[in-house]
Amino acid sequence: MKLGWRIGVNFQIHLHKRDRELLIRIREALGGAGYIFDSSERCLYRVDSLLGLTNSIIPHFDKYPLLTKKRADYELFKQVVQMMNNKEHLTEEGFKRVLSIKASMRNGLTDALAETFPNIIPVANPVVETPSPQSIDPNWIVGFTEGEGCFMIHVQKHSTSKLGKAVKLNFQITQHEKDKELLNIIILYLNCGTLKTNNLCKVLTVTKFEDVYSIIIPFFQRYPLQGVKRLNFIDFINAAELIKVKAHLTTEGLDKILLLKSGMNSGRNYSSHSD
C-alpha cells in the first residue's frame, strides 16, 4: 500500500562542539551504532537505522530507564520501532496507528500531517511514575547534571562586607515544571537544596556553603563528570577551598575567585583544553 508518506525514526543527542569527545564515548558505549555530524558550533549523534535502534538504543534505555517525563515519549517511540520491525507501518491501519502515536509525543503531528489526516486521535500517554530516592543511580544524576546542571560563582555587592562584596557558590539543575517532582526526589537523595521557580521552569538550587562543600563537591568527586563541565566543577572546587579558609575576605583571595568566575561557563575558552 502506498500513501505517499514515509515513516522514519531516529534517536539523537545534540551537544556543543566542545563536548564532541563525549559524543564519541557515548557512541562507543552503544556499540558504535549511528554517526556523528558536525556543524560550526554543534555536534549531533544520530541513530536512524532500525538495526541500530533495535539492537543498541532500545536495549540501553530498557536497562537504564529515563526518569523524566521524556520516558513517555521513549515508550511510544519503542512501539513504533517494534511496528516497523514487523512491517505493520506499511498497512493503512498501521500507518494511522503510527500517526496516533506521534500525535501524543512532544512535537506532535506536523501541520501538513494534521491537515492531511484530520481524524487522527492521539493514543493515551504511558504513565511515568516518579522514582523513589532509593532507586536513583548516582551515575544518572551525573549524566543529568552534564545536560541540565550548572556550577556557578556569584559575587554580589554587600554593604556590610569589608570588601563590599559577598561570594556565594551555586549548584543548580533546571527542568520544565512538569518534572518538578523529579527535582524534589533529587533533593531528597542529596539531602540538600531547595526548589525555585523561574518562568515555566523549576530550578533545584544548592547555595548553602556547608551543603556545597560537604555534599555536592564530594558527590561529584566520587562520581566524576565526563564532559567539559568537569572543568567548571574544578574551578568551583578551587573557589570553595578559598572560601573555606576565608580567603574570599581578603583582596588577594577575592581577586582569585573573580578570576575563576571569569573563566567559567560562558567565559571559558574551551579550545585551550584538549584533555
Coordinates of C-alpha atoms in Angstrom, one line a residue:
M1 CA 0.0 0.0 0.0
K2 CA 1.3 3.5 -0.9
L3 CA 0.1 6.5 0.9
G4 CA 2.7 9.0 -0.3
W5 CA 4.3 9.3 3.1
R6 CA 7.5 7.7 4.5
I7 CA 7.9 6.9 8.2
G8 CA 11.4 7.4 9.7
V9 CA 12.5 7.0 13.3
N10 CA 15.7 8.2 14.9
F11 CA 17.5 8.8 18.2
Q12 CA 19.7 11.9 18.5
I13 CA 21.8 13.8 21.0
H14 CA 22.8 17.4 20.3
L15 CA 25.8 18.9 22.2
H16 CA 28.1 21.9 21.8
K17 CA 31.2 21.1 19.7
R18 CA 33.3 21.3 22.8
D19 CA 31.7 18.1 24.0
R20 CA 32.4 16.1 20.8
E21 CA 34.6 13.7 22.7
L22 CA 31.7 12.9 25.0
L23 CA 29.5 12.0 22.0
I24 CA 32.3 9.7 20.7
R25 CA 32.4 7.9 24.0
I26 CA 28.5 7.6 24.0
R27 CA 28.6 6.1 20.5
E28 CA 31.3 3.6 21.6
A29 CA 29.3 2.7 24.7
L30 CA 26.3 2.0 22.4
G31 CA 28.3 -0.4 20.3
G32 CA 29.3 2.0 17.5
A33 CA 25.7 2.5 16.3
G34 CA 25.0 5.7 14.4
Y35 CA 27.0 8.6 13.2
I36 CA 28.3 11.9 14.5
F37 CA 27.7 15.0 12.4
D38 CA 29.5 18.4 12.9
S39 CA 28.3 21.9 12.3
S40 CA 30.0 25.2 13.2
E41 CA 29.0 25.2 16.9
R42 CA 27.2 21.9 17.5
C43 CA 27.7 18.2 17.2
L44 CA 24.9 15.7 16.6
Y45 CA 24.9 12.0 17.4
R46 CA 22.2 10.2 15.4
V47 CA 21.0 6.7 15.0
D48 CA 18.3 6.2 12.4
S49 CA 18.7 2.6 11.2
L50 CA 16.2 0.1 12.6
L51 CA 19.1 -2.3 13.3
G52 CA 20.9 0.3 15.4
L53 CA 17.8 1.4 17.2
T54 CA 16.6 -2.2 17.9
N55 CA 20.0 -3.6 18.9
S56 CA 21.6 -0.7 20.7
I57 CA 19.3 2.2 21.7
I58 CA 16.2 0.4 22.9
P59 CA 18.2 -2.3 24.9
H60 CA 20.2 0.6 26.6
F61 CA 17.1 2.6 27.7
D62 CA 15.3 -0.5 28.7
K63 CA 18.2 -1.4 31.0
Y64 CA 18.8 2.2 32.2
P65 CA 15.3 3.8 32.1
L66 CA 14.7 7.5 31.6
L67 CA 13.5 9.2 34.8
T68 CA 12.0 12.4 33.4
K69 CA 8.7 12.7 31.5
K70 CA 10.7 12.0 28.4
R71 CA 10.2 8.4 29.4
A72 CA 6.7 8.6 28.0
D73 CA 8.0 9.6 24.5
Y74 CA 10.5 6.8 24.7
E75 CA 7.8 4.2 25.3
L76 CA 5.8 5.5 22.4
F77 CA 8.9 5.6 20.2
K78 CA 9.7 2.0 21.1
Q79 CA 6.2 0.9 20.0
V80 CA 6.8 2.5 16.5
V81 CA 10.2 0.8 16.2
Q82 CA 8.6 -2.6 17.0
M83 CA 5.8 -1.9 14.5
M84 CA 8.4 -1.1 11.8
N85 CA 10.3 -4.2 12.5
N86 CA 7.1 -6.1 12.0
K87 CA 6.3 -4.0 8.9
E88 CA 3.0 -3.1 10.4
H89 CA 3.6 0.6 9.3
L90 CA 3.2 -0.5 5.7
T91 CA -0.5 -1.1 6.1
E92 CA -3.1 1.7 6.2
E93 CA -4.1 0.7 9.7
G94 CA -0.5 0.5 10.9
F95 CA 0.3 3.9 9.3
K96 CA -2.6 5.6 11.1
R97 CA -1.6 3.9 14.3
V98 CA 1.9 5.4 14.0
L99 CA 0.3 8.8 13.4
S100 CA -1.8 8.4 16.6
I101 CA 1.4 7.6 18.5
K102 CA 3.2 10.6 17.0
A103 CA 0.3 12.9 17.9
S104 CA 0.8 12.0 21.6
M105 CA 4.6 12.7 21.5
R106 CA 6.2 16.0 22.5
N107 CA 6.3 17.5 19.0
G108 CA 3.0 16.0 17.8
L109 CA 1.9 16.0 14.2
T110 CA 3.2 18.5 11.7
D111 CA 0.7 20.9 10.2
A112 CA 0.9 19.0 6.9
L113 CA 0.1 15.7 8.6
A114 CA -2.7 17.2 10.7
E115 CA -4.3 18.7 7.7
T116 CA -4.0 15.6 5.6
F117 CA -5.2 13.2 8.3
P118 CA -7.6 15.3 10.4
N119 CA -9.3 12.4 12.1
I120 CA -6.2 11.1 13.9
I121 CA -6.9 10.5 17.6
P122 CA -3.8 10.6 19.9
V123 CA -3.1 7.4 21.9
A124 CA -3.0 7.6 25.7
N125 CA 0.3 8.6 27.1
P126 CA 2.1 6.0 29.1
V127 CA 2.1 6.6 32.8
V128 CA 5.5 7.7 34.1
E129 CA 6.0 7.2 37.8
T130 CA 8.3 9.4 39.8
P131 CA 11.2 7.2 41.1
S132 CA 11.9 6.9 44.8
P133 CA 15.1 8.5 46.1
Q134 CA 16.5 5.0 46.9
S135 CA 16.1 3.9 43.3
I136 CA 18.1 6.6 41.7
D137 CA 21.6 5.7 40.4
P138 CA 24.1 8.4 41.3
N139 CA 25.6 8.0 37.9
W140 CA 22.3 9.1 36.5
I141 CA 22.5 12.3 38.5
V142 CA 25.9 12.9 37.0
G143 CA 24.6 12.4 33.5
F144 CA 21.6 14.6 34.2
T145 CA 23.9 17.3 35.5
E146 CA 26.0 17.1 32.4
G147 CA 23.0 18.1 30.4
E148 CA 20.9 20.2 32.7
G149 CA 23.1 21.3 35.6
C150 CA 25.5 24.2 36.3
F151 CA 28.2 25.2 38.7
M152 CA 28.4 28.9 39.3
I153 CA 30.1 31.5 41.4
H154 CA 28.1 34.6 42.4
V155 CA 29.9 37.8 43.5
Q156 CA 27.5 40.5 44.7
K157 CA 27.7 43.9 46.3
H158 CA 27.4 43.6 50.1
S159 CA 27.3 46.8 52.2
T160 CA 28.4 45.2 55.5
S161 CA 31.3 43.2 54.0
K162 CA 34.8 44.6 54.5
L163 CA 35.5 44.5 50.7
G164 CA 31.9 45.4 49.7
K165 CA 31.5 42.0 48.1
A166 CA 29.8 38.8 49.0
V167 CA 30.7 35.5 47.4
K168 CA 28.2 32.6 47.0
L169 CA 28.6 29.2 45.3
N170 CA 25.6 27.8 43.5
F171 CA 24.9 24.4 42.1
Q172 CA 21.7 24.1 40.2
I173 CA 19.7 21.8 37.9
T174 CA 16.9 23.3 35.7
Q175 CA 13.9 21.4 34.4
H176 CA 10.4 22.2 33.0
E177 CA 7.8 22.4 35.6
K178 CA 6.3 19.1 34.6
D179 CA 9.4 17.4 36.0
K180 CA 9.4 19.2 39.4
E181 CA 8.7 16.0 41.3
L182 CA 11.9 14.5 39.9
L183 CA 13.9 17.5 41.2
N184 CA 12.3 17.1 44.6
I185 CA 13.4 13.4 44.6
I186 CA 17.0 14.6 43.8
I187 CA 16.8 17.0 46.7
L188 CA 15.8 14.1 49.0
Y189 CA 18.5 11.9 47.5
L190 CA 21.2 14.6 48.1
N191 CA 19.6 15.7 51.3
C192 CA 20.1 19.3 50.4
G193 CA 18.9 22.1 48.1
T194 CA 15.6 24.0 47.5
L195 CA 13.3 24.2 44.6
K196 CA 12.7 27.6 43.0
T197 CA 10.5 28.8 40.1
N198 CA 11.8 30.6 37.0
N199 CA 9.1 31.3 34.5
L200 CA 7.9 27.8 33.4
C201 CA 11.0 26.1 34.8
K202 CA 11.8 24.7 38.2
V203 CA 15.3 25.1 39.5
L204 CA 17.0 22.9 42.1
T205 CA 19.4 25.2 43.8
V206 CA 22.1 24.5 46.4
T207 CA 23.7 27.7 47.8
K208 CA 24.3 26.9 51.5
F209 CA 28.1 26.6 51.7
E210 CA 28.1 23.7 54.1
D211 CA 26.0 21.7 51.7
V212 CA 28.1 22.7 48.7
Y213 CA 31.3 21.8 50.5
S214 CA 30.2 18.7 52.4
I215 CA 27.7 17.1 50.0
I216 CA 27.8 18.5 46.4
I217 CA 31.6 18.6 45.9
P218 CA 32.2 15.1 47.5
F219 CA 29.4 13.6 45.4
F220 CA 30.9 14.8 42.1
Q221 CA 34.4 13.8 43.2
R222 CA 33.1 10.3 43.9
Y223 CA 31.1 10.2 40.7
P224 CA 33.1 12.3 38.2
L225 CA 31.6 14.3 35.4
Q226 CA 32.7 13.1 32.0
G227 CA 32.2 16.1 29.7
V228 CA 33.9 19.5 29.7
K229 CA 31.6 20.7 32.5
R230 CA 34.1 19.0 34.8
L231 CA 36.4 22.0 34.1
N232 CA 33.8 24.3 35.6
F233 CA 33.5 21.9 38.6
I234 CA 37.3 22.1 39.2
D235 CA 37.1 25.9 39.3
F236 CA 34.1 25.6 41.6
I237 CA 36.1 23.4 44.0
N238 CA 39.0 25.9 43.9
A239 CA 36.7 28.7 44.9
A240 CA 35.2 26.6 47.6
E241 CA 38.6 25.9 49.1
L242 CA 39.3 29.6 49.2
I243 CA 36.0 30.3 50.9
K244 CA 36.7 27.5 53.4
V245 CA 39.8 29.3 54.7
K246 CA 38.1 32.7 54.4
A247 CA 40.4 33.9 51.7
H248 CA 37.5 35.5 50.0
L249 CA 37.5 38.1 52.8
T250 CA 40.9 39.3 51.6
T251 CA 41.6 41.3 48.4
E252 CA 44.0 38.7 47.1
G253 CA 41.5 35.9 47.7
L254 CA 38.6 37.7 46.2
D255 CA 40.7 38.5 43.1
K256 CA 41.4 34.8 42.7
I257 CA 37.7 34.0 43.0
L258 CA 36.8 36.7 40.4
L259 CA 39.4 35.2 38.1
L260 CA 38.0 31.7 38.5
K261 CA 34.5 33.1 37.9
S262 CA 35.5 35.0 34.7
G263 CA 36.8 31.7 33.2
M264 CA 33.8 29.5 33.9
N265 CA 30.8 28.6 31.8
S266 CA 30.2 31.1 29.0
G267 CA 33.5 32.8 29.9
R268 CA 35.6 29.7 29.4
N269 CA 37.9 29.3 26.4
Y270 CA 37.4 25.6 25.8
S271 CA 39.8 25.5 22.8
S272 CA 42.7 25.8 25.3
H273 CA 41.7 22.5 26.9
S274 CA 42.5 19.4 24.8
D275 CA 42.0 16.8 27.5

